[in-house]
Tab-separated table of C-alpha atoms in Angstrom:
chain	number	residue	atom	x	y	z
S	297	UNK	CA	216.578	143.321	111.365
S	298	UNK	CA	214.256	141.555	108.757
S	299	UNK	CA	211.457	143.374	107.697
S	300	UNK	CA	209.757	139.641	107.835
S	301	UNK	CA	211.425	139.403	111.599
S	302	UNK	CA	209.697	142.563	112.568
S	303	UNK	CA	206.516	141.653	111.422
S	304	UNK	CA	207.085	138.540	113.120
S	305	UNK	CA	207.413	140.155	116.267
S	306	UNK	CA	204.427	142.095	116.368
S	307	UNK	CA	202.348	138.642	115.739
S	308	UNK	CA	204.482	135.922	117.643
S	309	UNK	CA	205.585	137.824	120.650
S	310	UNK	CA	203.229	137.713	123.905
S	311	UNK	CA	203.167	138.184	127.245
S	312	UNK	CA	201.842	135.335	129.203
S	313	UNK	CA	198.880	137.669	130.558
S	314	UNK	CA	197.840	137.518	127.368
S	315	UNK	CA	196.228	134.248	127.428
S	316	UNK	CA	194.653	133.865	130.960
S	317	UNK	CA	194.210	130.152	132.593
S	318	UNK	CA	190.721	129.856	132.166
S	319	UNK	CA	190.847	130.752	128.233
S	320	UNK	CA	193.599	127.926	127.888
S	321	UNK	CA	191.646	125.221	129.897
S	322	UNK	CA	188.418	126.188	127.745
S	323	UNK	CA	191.449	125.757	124.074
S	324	UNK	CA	192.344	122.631	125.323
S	325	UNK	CA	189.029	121.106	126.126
S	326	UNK	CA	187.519	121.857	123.031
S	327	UNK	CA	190.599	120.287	121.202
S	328	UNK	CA	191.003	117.177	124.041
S	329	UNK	CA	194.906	118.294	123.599
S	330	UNK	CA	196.858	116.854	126.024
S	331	UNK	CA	200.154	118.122	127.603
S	332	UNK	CA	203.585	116.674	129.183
S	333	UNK	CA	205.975	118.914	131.250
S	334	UNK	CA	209.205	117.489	130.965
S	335	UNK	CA	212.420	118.590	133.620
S	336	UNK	CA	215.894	116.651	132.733
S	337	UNK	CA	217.640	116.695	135.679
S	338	UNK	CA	221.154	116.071	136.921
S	339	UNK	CA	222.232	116.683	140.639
S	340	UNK	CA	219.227	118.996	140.972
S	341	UNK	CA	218.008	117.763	144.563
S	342	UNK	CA	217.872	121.422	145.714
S	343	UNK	CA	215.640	122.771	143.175
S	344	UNK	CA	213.319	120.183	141.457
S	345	UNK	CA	211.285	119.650	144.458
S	346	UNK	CA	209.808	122.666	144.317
S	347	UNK	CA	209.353	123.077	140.748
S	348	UNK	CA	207.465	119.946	140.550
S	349	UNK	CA	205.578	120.921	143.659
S	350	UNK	CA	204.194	124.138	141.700
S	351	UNK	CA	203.833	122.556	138.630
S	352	UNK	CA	201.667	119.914	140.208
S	353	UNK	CA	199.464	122.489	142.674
S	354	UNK	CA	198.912	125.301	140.308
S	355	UNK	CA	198.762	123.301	136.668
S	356	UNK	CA	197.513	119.821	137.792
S	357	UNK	CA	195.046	120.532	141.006
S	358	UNK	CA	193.548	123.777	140.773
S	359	UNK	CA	193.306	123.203	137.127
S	360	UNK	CA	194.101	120.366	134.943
S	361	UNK	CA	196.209	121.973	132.669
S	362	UNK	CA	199.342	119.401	132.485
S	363	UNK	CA	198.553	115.609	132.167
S	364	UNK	CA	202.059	114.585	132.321
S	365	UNK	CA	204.707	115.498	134.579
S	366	UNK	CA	207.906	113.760	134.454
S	367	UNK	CA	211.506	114.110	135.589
S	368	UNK	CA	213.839	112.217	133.278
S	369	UNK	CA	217.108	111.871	135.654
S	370	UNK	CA	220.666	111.318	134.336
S	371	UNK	CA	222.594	109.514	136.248
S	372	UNK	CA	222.292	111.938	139.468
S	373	UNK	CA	223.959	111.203	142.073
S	374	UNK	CA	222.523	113.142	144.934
S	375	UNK	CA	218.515	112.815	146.032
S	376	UNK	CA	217.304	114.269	142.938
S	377	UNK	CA	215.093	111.190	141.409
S	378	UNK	CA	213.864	110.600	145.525
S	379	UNK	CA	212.668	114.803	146.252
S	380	UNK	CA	211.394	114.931	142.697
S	381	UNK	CA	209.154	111.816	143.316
S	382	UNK	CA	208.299	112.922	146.787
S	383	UNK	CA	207.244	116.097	145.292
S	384	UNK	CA	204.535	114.321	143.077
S	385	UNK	CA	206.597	113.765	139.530
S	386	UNK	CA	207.182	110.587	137.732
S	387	UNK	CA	210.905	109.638	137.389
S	388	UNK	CA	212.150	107.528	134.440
S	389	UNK	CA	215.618	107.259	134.566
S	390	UNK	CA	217.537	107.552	131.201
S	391	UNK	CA	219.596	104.422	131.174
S	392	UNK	CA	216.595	102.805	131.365
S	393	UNK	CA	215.002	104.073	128.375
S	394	UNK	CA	215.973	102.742	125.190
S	395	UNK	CA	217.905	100.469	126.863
S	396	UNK	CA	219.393	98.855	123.441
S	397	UNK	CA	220.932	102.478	122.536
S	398	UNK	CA	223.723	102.980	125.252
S	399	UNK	CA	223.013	106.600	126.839
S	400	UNK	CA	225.447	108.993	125.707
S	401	UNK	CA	226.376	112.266	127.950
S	402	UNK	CA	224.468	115.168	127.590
S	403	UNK	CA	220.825	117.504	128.032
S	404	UNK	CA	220.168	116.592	124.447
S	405	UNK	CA	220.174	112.734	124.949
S	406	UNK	CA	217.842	113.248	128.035
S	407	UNK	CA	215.708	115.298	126.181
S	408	UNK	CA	215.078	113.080	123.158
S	409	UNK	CA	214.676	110.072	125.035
S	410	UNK	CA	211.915	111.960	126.925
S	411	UNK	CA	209.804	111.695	123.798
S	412	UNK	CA	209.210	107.947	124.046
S	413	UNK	CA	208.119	107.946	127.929
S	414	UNK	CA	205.986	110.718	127.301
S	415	UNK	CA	202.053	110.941	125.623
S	416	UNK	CA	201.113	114.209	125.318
S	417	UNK	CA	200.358	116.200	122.143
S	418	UNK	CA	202.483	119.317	123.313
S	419	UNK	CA	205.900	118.570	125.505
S	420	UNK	CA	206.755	121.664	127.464
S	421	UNK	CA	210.976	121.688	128.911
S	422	UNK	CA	211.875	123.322	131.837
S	423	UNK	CA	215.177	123.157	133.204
S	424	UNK	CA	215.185	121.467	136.844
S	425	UNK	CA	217.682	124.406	138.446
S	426	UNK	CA	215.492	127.114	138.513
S	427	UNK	CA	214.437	128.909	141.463
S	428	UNK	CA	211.628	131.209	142.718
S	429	UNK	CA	209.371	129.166	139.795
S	430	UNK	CA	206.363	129.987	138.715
S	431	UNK	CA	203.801	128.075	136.950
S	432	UNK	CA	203.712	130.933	134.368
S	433	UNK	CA	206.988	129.044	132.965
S	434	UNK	CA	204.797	126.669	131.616
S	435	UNK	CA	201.421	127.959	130.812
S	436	UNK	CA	202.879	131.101	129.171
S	437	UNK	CA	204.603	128.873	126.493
S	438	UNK	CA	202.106	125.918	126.357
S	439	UNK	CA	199.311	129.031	125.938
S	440	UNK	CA	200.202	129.872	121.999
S	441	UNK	CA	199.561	126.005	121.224
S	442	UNK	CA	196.593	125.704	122.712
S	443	UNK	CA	194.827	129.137	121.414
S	444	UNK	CA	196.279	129.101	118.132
S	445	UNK	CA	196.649	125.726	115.466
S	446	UNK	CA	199.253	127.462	113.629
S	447	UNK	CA	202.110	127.911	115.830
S	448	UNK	CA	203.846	124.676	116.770
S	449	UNK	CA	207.218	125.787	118.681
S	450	UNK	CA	207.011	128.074	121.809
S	451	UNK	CA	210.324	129.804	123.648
S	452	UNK	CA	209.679	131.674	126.715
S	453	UNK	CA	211.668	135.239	127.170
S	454	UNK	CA	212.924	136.784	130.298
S	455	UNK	CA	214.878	138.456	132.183
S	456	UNK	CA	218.275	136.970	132.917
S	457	UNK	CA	220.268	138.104	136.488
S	458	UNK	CA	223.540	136.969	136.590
S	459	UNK	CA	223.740	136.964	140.166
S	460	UNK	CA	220.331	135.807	142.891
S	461	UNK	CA	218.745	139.058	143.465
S	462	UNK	CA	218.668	139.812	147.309
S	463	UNK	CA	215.664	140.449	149.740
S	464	UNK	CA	214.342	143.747	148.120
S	465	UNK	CA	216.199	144.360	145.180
S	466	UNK	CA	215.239	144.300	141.940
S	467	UNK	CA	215.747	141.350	139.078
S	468	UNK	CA	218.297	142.903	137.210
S	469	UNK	CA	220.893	143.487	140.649
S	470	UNK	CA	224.704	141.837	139.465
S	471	UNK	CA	224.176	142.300	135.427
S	472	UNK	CA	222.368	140.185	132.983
S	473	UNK	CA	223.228	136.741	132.444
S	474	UNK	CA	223.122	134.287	129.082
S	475	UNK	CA	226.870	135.463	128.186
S	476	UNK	CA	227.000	132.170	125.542
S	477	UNK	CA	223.768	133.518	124.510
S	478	UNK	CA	225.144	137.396	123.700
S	479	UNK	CA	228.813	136.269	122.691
S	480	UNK	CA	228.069	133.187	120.268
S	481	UNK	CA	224.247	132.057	119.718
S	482	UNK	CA	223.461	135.713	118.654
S	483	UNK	CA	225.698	136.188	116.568
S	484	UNK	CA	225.365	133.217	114.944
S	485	UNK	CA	221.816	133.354	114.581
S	486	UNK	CA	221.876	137.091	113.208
S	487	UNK	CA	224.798	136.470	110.782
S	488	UNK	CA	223.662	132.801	109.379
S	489	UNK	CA	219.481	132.451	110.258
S	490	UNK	CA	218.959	136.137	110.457
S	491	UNK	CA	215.315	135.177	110.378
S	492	UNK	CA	215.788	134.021	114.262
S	493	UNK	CA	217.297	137.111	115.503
S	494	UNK	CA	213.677	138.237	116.782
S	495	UNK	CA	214.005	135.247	119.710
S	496	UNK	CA	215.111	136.730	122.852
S	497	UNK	CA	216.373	133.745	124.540
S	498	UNK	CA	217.220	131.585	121.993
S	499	UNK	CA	219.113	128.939	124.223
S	500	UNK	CA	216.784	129.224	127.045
S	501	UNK	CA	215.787	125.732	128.151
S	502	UNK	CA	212.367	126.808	128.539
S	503	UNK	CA	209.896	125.609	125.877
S	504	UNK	CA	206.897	123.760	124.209
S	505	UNK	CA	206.152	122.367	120.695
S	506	UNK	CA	203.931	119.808	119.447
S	507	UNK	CA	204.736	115.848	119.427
S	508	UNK	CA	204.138	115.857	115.961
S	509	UNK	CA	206.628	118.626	115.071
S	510	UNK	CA	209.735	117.289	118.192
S	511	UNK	CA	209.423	113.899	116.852
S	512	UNK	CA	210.206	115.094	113.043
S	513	UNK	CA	213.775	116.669	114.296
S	514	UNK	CA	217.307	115.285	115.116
S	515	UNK	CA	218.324	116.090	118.874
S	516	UNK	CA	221.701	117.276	119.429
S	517	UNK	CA	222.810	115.034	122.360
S	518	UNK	CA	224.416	117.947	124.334
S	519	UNK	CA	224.706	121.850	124.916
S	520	UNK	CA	223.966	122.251	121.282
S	521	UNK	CA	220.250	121.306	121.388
S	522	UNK	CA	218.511	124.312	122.369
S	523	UNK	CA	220.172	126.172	119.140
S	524	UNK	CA	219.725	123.054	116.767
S	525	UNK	CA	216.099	121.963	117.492
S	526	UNK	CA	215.112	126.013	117.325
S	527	UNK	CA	217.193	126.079	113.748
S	528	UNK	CA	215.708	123.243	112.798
S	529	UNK	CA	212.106	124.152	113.800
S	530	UNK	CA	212.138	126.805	111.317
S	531	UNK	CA	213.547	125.085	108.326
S	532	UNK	CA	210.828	122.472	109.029
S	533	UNK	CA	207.674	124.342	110.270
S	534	UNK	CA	208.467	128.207	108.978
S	535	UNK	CA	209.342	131.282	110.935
S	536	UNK	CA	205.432	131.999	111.223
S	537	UNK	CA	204.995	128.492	113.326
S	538	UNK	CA	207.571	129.621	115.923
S	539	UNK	CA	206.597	132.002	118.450
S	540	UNK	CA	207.821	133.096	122.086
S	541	UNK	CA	206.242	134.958	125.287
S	542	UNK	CA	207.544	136.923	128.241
S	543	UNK	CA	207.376	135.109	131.359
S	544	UNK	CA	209.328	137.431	133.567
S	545	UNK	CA	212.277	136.394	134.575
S	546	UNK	CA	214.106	133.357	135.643
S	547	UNK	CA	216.891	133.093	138.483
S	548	UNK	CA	219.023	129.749	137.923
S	549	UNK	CA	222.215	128.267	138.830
S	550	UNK	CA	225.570	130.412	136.432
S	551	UNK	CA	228.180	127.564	134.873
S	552	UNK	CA	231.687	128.629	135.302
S	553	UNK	CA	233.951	130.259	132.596
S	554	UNK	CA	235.105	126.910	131.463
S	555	UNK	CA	231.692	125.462	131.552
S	556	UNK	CA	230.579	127.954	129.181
S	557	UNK	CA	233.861	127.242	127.117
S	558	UNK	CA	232.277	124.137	126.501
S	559	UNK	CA	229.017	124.886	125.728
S	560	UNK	CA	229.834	127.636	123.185
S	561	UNK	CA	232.106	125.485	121.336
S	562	UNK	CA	229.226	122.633	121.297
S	563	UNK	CA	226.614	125.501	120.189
S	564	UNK	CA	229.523	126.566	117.422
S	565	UNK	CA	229.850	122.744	116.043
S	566	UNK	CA	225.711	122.247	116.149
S	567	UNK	CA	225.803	125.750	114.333
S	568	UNK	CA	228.530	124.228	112.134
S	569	UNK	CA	226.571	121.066	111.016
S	570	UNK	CA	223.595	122.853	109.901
S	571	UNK	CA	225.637	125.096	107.789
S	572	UNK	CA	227.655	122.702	105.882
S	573	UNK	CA	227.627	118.927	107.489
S	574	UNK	CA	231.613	119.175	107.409
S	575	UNK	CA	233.488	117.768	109.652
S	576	UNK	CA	235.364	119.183	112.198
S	577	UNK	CA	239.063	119.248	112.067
S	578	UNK	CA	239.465	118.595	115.612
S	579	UNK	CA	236.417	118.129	117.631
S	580	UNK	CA	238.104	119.079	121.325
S	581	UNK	CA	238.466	122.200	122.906
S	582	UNK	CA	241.285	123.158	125.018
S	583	UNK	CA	241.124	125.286	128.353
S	584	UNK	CA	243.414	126.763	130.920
S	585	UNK	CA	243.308	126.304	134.809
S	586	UNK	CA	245.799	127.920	137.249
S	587	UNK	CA	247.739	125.065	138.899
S	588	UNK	CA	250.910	125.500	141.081
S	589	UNK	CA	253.772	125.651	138.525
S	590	UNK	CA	251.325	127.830	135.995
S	591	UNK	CA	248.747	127.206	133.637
S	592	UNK	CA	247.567	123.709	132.804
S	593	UNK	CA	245.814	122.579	129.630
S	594	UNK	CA	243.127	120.855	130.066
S	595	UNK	CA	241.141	119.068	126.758
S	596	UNK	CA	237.633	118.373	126.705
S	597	UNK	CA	235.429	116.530	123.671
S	598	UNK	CA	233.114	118.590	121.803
S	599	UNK	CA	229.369	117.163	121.463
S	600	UNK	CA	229.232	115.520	118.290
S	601	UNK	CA	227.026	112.910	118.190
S	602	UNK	CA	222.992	113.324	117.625
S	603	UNK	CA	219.943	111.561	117.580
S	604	UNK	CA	217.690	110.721	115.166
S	605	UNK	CA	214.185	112.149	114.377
S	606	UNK	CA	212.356	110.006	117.123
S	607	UNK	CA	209.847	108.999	114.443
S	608	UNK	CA	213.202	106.665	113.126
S	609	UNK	CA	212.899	104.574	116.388
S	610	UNK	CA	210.766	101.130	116.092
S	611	UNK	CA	210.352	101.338	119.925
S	612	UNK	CA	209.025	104.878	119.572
S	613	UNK	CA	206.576	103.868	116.592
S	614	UNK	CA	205.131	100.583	118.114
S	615	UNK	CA	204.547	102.730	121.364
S	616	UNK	CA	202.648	104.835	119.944
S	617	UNK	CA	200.527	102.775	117.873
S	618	UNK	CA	199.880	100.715	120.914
């Protein structure tokens, strides 16, 4: 490792009891910062409710740490948009913003389109499958921009079970999870932005920056985002802007072999694009299910496309001037 990435860890690593509620409500007061907590969500009925439901009890009521909370749905089609309202969020629905720029498929798209139905001065993700929440998912990685001016791009760290722990047992029962994390963002980040290697969780969909830094960067419409806005974070704010903090850990819904096929090769081509801007030869990638006369080839697309810094958009720009 870097002797700059060790360093870095000893001054942008926390712990989210390092920065207790009241000291954050007393930060953002005497700034009047505001902050948005955006989940994208996709067939998510199951989980959002209650994610929203914490968010809005522990962040919103007993404090008034979040100003924002909104659930940007994709085209669901289960009762996510209806539990998530129920449960006290705002739902936009992303064919409906930006209506002039056909949605394309993906967590990027939602993500980036977020940033024009949203006001606050720090936007805080958090992926809509997790379960067992807790509100420390958000505070721990909105804390660092509240307390401190110079860091602009938060990443929360945790623990990682592959499989739901049982009544009892420990977090780490079944083996760690965030294989596409070990087997391909790792090494990529260690062998071409070694100065990243220091993030734990460096796909995790957890995590805050400022407007004024998210709306500077290109979005990566699909699996690729979480590596490309994090890559391109650094080249834009420095490594001493980024930070991260231990939240404990986080119990979510595992993709499927294939699933993860896909995202590693979209995470390989964002990787890819920031290295050179070449194109790829053949932007598809190929997998194998067992039918009944053998194996069967099945060919999905690669995420190519990406947005725009949001700054680009006239719709954007006029909003917020309004």
């Amino acid at each position: 490792m870097l002797e700059e990435v060790e360093h870095w860890l000893t001054r942008r690593s926390w712990s989210v009891a390092d920065r207790p509620l009241d000291r954050l409500m007393v930060a953002k007061a005497a700034r009047g910062t505001t902050v948005s907590v955006v989940l994208p969500a996709l067939n998510e009925e199951e989980t959002v409710g209650e994610i929203v439901s914490v968010i809005r009890r522990e962040l919103m009521e007993r404090v008034r740490l979040v100003d924002e909370l909104v659930v940007v749905d994709s085209g669901s089609t289960d009762r996510t948009a209806a539990v998530a309202a129920a449960a006290g969020a705002r739902v936009e629905h992303r064919d409906a913003i930006l209506p002039r720029l056909p949605a394309l498929p993906g967590k990027g798209e939602v993500l980036w389109r977020s940033l024009l139905v949203t006001s606050g001065d720090i936007v805080c993700f958090v992926d809509a499958d997790l379960r067992r929440f807790s509100a420390d998912f958000v505070s721990g990685i909105v804390g660092p921009l509240l307390t401190d001016q110079d860091v602009q791009f938060v990443k929360a760290m945790y623990d990682r079970p592959l499989h739901q722990p049982a009544a009892g047992r420990g977090p780490g029962q079944g083996g760690q999870g965030g294989r596409v994390t070990e087997l391909v963002a790792r090494p990529l980040l260690n062998l071409h932005w070694p100065r990243l290697a220091g993030f734990v969780q460096p796909l995790g969909g957890e995590y805050a920056a400022r407007r004024s830094l998210l709306e500077r960067l290109p979005f990566p419409v699909g699996y690729g985002v979480e590596l490309g806005l994090l890559v391109d974070a650094l080249h834009t704010a420095g490594l001493d802007a980024l930070g991260q903090v231990d939240v404990g850990v986080r119990i979510h819904r595992h993709q499927d072999e294939r699933a993860l096929g896909r995202m590693a090769a979209a995470i390989y081509r964002t990787a890819q694009l920031r290295l050179s801007r070449a194109h790829l030869v053949r932007p598809e990638l190929t997998q194998f299910e067992r039918g009944e006369n053998g194996f069967v080839p099945r060919t999905h697309a690669v995420d190519t496309e990406e947005r725009p810094p949001v700054r680009e958009i006239a719709e954007y720009t006029a909003g917020r001037a309004a």
